[in-house]
XYZ file of C-alpha atoms in Angstrom:
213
model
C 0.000 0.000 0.000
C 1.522 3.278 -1.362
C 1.620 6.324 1.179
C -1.379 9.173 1.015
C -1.335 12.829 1.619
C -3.526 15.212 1.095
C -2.378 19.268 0.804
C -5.876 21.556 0.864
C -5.681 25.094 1.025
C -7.573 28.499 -1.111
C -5.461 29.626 -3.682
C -1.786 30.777 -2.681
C -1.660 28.968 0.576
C 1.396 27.483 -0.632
C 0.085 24.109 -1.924
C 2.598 24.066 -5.261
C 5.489 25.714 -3.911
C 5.323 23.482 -0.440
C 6.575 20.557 -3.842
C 9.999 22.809 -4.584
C 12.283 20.401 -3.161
C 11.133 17.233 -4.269
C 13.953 15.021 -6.598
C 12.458 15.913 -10.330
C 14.303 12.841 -10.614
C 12.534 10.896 -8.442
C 9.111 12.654 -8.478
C 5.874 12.521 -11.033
C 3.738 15.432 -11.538
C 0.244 16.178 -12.875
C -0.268 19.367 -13.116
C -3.892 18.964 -13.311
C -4.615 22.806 -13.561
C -2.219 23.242 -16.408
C -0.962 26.236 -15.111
C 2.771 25.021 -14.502
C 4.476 25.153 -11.352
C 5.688 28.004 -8.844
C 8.854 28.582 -8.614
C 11.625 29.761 -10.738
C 13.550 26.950 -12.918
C 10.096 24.450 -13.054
C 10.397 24.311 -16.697
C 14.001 22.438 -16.516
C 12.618 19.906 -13.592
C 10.095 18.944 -14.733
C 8.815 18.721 -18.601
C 8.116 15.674 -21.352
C 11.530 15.592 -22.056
C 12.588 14.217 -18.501
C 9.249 11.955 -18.611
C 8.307 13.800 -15.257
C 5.492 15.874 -16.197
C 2.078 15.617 -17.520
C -0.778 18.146 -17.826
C -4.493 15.962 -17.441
C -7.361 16.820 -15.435
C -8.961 13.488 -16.960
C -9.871 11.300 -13.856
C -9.693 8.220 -16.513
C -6.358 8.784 -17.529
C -5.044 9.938 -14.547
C -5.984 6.729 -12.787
C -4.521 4.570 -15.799
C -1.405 6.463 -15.300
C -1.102 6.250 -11.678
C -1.476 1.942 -12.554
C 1.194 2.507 -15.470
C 3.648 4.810 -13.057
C 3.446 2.513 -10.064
C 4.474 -0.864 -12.531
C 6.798 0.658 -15.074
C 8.735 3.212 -13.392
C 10.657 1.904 -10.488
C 12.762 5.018 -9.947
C 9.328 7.208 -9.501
C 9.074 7.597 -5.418
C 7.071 10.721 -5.561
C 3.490 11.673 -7.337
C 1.917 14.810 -7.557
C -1.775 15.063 -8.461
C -2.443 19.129 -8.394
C -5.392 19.876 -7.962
C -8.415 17.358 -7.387
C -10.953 20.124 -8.164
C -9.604 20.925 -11.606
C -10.422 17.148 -12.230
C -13.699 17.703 -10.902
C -14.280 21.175 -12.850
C -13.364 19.045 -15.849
C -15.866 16.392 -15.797
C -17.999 18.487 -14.721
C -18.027 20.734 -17.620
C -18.080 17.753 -20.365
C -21.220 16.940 -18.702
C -22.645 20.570 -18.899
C -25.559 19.170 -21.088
C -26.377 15.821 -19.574
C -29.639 16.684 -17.177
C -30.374 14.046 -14.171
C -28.433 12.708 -11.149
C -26.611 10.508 -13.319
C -23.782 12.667 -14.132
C -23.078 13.310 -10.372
C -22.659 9.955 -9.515
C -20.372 9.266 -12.367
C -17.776 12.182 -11.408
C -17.834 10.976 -7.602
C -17.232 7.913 -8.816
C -14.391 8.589 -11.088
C -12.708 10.868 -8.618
C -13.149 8.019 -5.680
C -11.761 5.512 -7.894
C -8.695 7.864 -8.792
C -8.109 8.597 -4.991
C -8.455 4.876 -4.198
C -5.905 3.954 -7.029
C -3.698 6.077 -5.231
C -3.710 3.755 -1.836
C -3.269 0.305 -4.294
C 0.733 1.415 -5.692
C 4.047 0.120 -4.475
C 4.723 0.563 -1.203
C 7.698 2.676 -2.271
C 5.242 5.466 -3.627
C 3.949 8.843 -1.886
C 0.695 9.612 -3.579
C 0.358 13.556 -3.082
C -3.042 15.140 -3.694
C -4.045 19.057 -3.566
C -7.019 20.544 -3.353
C -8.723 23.739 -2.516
C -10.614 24.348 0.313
C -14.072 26.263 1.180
C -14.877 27.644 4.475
C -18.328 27.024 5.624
C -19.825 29.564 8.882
C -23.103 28.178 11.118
C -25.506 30.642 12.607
C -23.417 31.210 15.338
C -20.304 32.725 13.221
C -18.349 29.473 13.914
C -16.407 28.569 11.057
C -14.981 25.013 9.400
C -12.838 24.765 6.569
C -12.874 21.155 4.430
C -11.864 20.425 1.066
C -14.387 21.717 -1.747
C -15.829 19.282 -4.064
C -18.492 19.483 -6.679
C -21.767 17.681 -5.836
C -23.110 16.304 -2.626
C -22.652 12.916 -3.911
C -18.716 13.534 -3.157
C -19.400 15.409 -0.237
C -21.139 12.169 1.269
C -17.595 10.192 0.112
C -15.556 12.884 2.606
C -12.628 12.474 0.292
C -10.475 13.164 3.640
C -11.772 9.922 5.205
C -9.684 8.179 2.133
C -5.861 10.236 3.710
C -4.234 9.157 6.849
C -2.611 12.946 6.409
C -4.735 15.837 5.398
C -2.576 19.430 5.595
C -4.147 22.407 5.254
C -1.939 24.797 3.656
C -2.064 28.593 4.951
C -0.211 31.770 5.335
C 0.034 33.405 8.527
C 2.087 36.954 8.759
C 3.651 36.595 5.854
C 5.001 32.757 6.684
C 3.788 30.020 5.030
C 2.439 26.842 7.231
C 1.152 23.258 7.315
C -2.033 23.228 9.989
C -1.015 19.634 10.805
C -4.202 18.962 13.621
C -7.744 19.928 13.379
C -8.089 23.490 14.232
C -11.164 23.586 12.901
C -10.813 22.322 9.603
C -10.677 18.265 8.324
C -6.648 18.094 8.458
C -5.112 15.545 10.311
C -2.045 13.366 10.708
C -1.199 10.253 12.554
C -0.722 10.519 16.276
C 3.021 11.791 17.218
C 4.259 11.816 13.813
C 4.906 15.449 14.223
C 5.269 17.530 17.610
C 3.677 20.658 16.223
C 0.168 21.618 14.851
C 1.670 23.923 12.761
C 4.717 23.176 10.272
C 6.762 24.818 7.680
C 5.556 24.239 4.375
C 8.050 21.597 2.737
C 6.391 18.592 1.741
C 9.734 16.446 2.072
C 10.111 17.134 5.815
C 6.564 15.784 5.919
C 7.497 12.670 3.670
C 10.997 12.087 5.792
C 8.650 12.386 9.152
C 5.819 10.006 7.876
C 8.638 7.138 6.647
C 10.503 7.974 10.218
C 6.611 7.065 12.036
């Protein structure tokens, strides 16, 4: 069973950048949004020619290449699917014209069975999912921030329910942070595998810290 983790955040919370240091020669990435990466030099990390970068939002072919990644490239530690909702935006919009409830559970099912593919890789594999978040405020003013999805059907799933680590990704005076504890919000992390609620945002300190649990 490969190793889960899920980054959430609102845009510029540092979900991309917290990927700088991975090994490009090591590490997959879908860039989902097809917006490239953020931070200078991307472009010579990560493109076709090194065989280390792919621009999908196709839940399909995402999951057939997660399979494909997992049994033909043994020197591929490290994937990075960013971001879920872009995959959800996309099937969302070829369905524009479909009418029914049909078309709902088809997407949650495309995106669970991407997620799941995710757990079923080599052992040797960190999955890494991002995702935006959306902050939701009772009658009382108190507030709770969870990933955003499109369609109830997925928000029944609780895609976080499928992650043993769920970060949420935020910027606080300027510094950018991993919220590594509910504060809350749905992120999470297994008990003592870091002594802080609050992190700096560099996903290989949280990959080193996971193996070292």
């Amino acid at each position: 069973m490969s190793r889960m983790i899920l980054i959430m955040g609102e845009s510029g919370s540092g979900k991309t950048t917290s990927m700088r240091n991975l090994n490009p020669k090591t590490t997959f990435y879908i860039d989902c949004d097809k917006k490239g990466l953020s931070w200078k030099g991307w472009r010579k990390q990560y493109n076709k020619e090194n065989g280390n970068y792919w621009a999908s939002s196709n839940a399909d072919a995402i999951t057939q290449t997660l399979v494909k990644i997992s049994a033909e490239k043994p020197q591929i530690k490290t994937i990075v699917i960013d971001t879920l909702n872009w995959v959800m935006i996309d099937d969302e919009f070829k369905r524009m014209k479909e009418k029914g409830y049909d078309k709902w559970q088809d997407l949650a099912f495309s995106v669970k069975e991407m997620v799941a593919m995710g757990q079923q890789l080599r052992e040797d594999i960190t999955v890494i999912f991002t995702a935006h978040t959306q902050t939701e405020r009772d009658d009382s003013g108190f507030a709770f921030t969870r990933m955003k999805t499109s369609g109830k059907k997925l928000d029944k799933i609780s895609i976080e329910s499928m992650f043993t680590t769920v970060l949420l990704a935020k910027c606080v005076d300027g510094k950018y942070l991993f919220e590594t504890q509910s504060n809350s919000s749905t992120a999470k992390s297994p008990m003592g595998a870091f002594e802080e609620k609050e992190i700096e945002n560099d996903i290989t300190k949280v990959i080193k810290a996971l193996e070292e649990f």
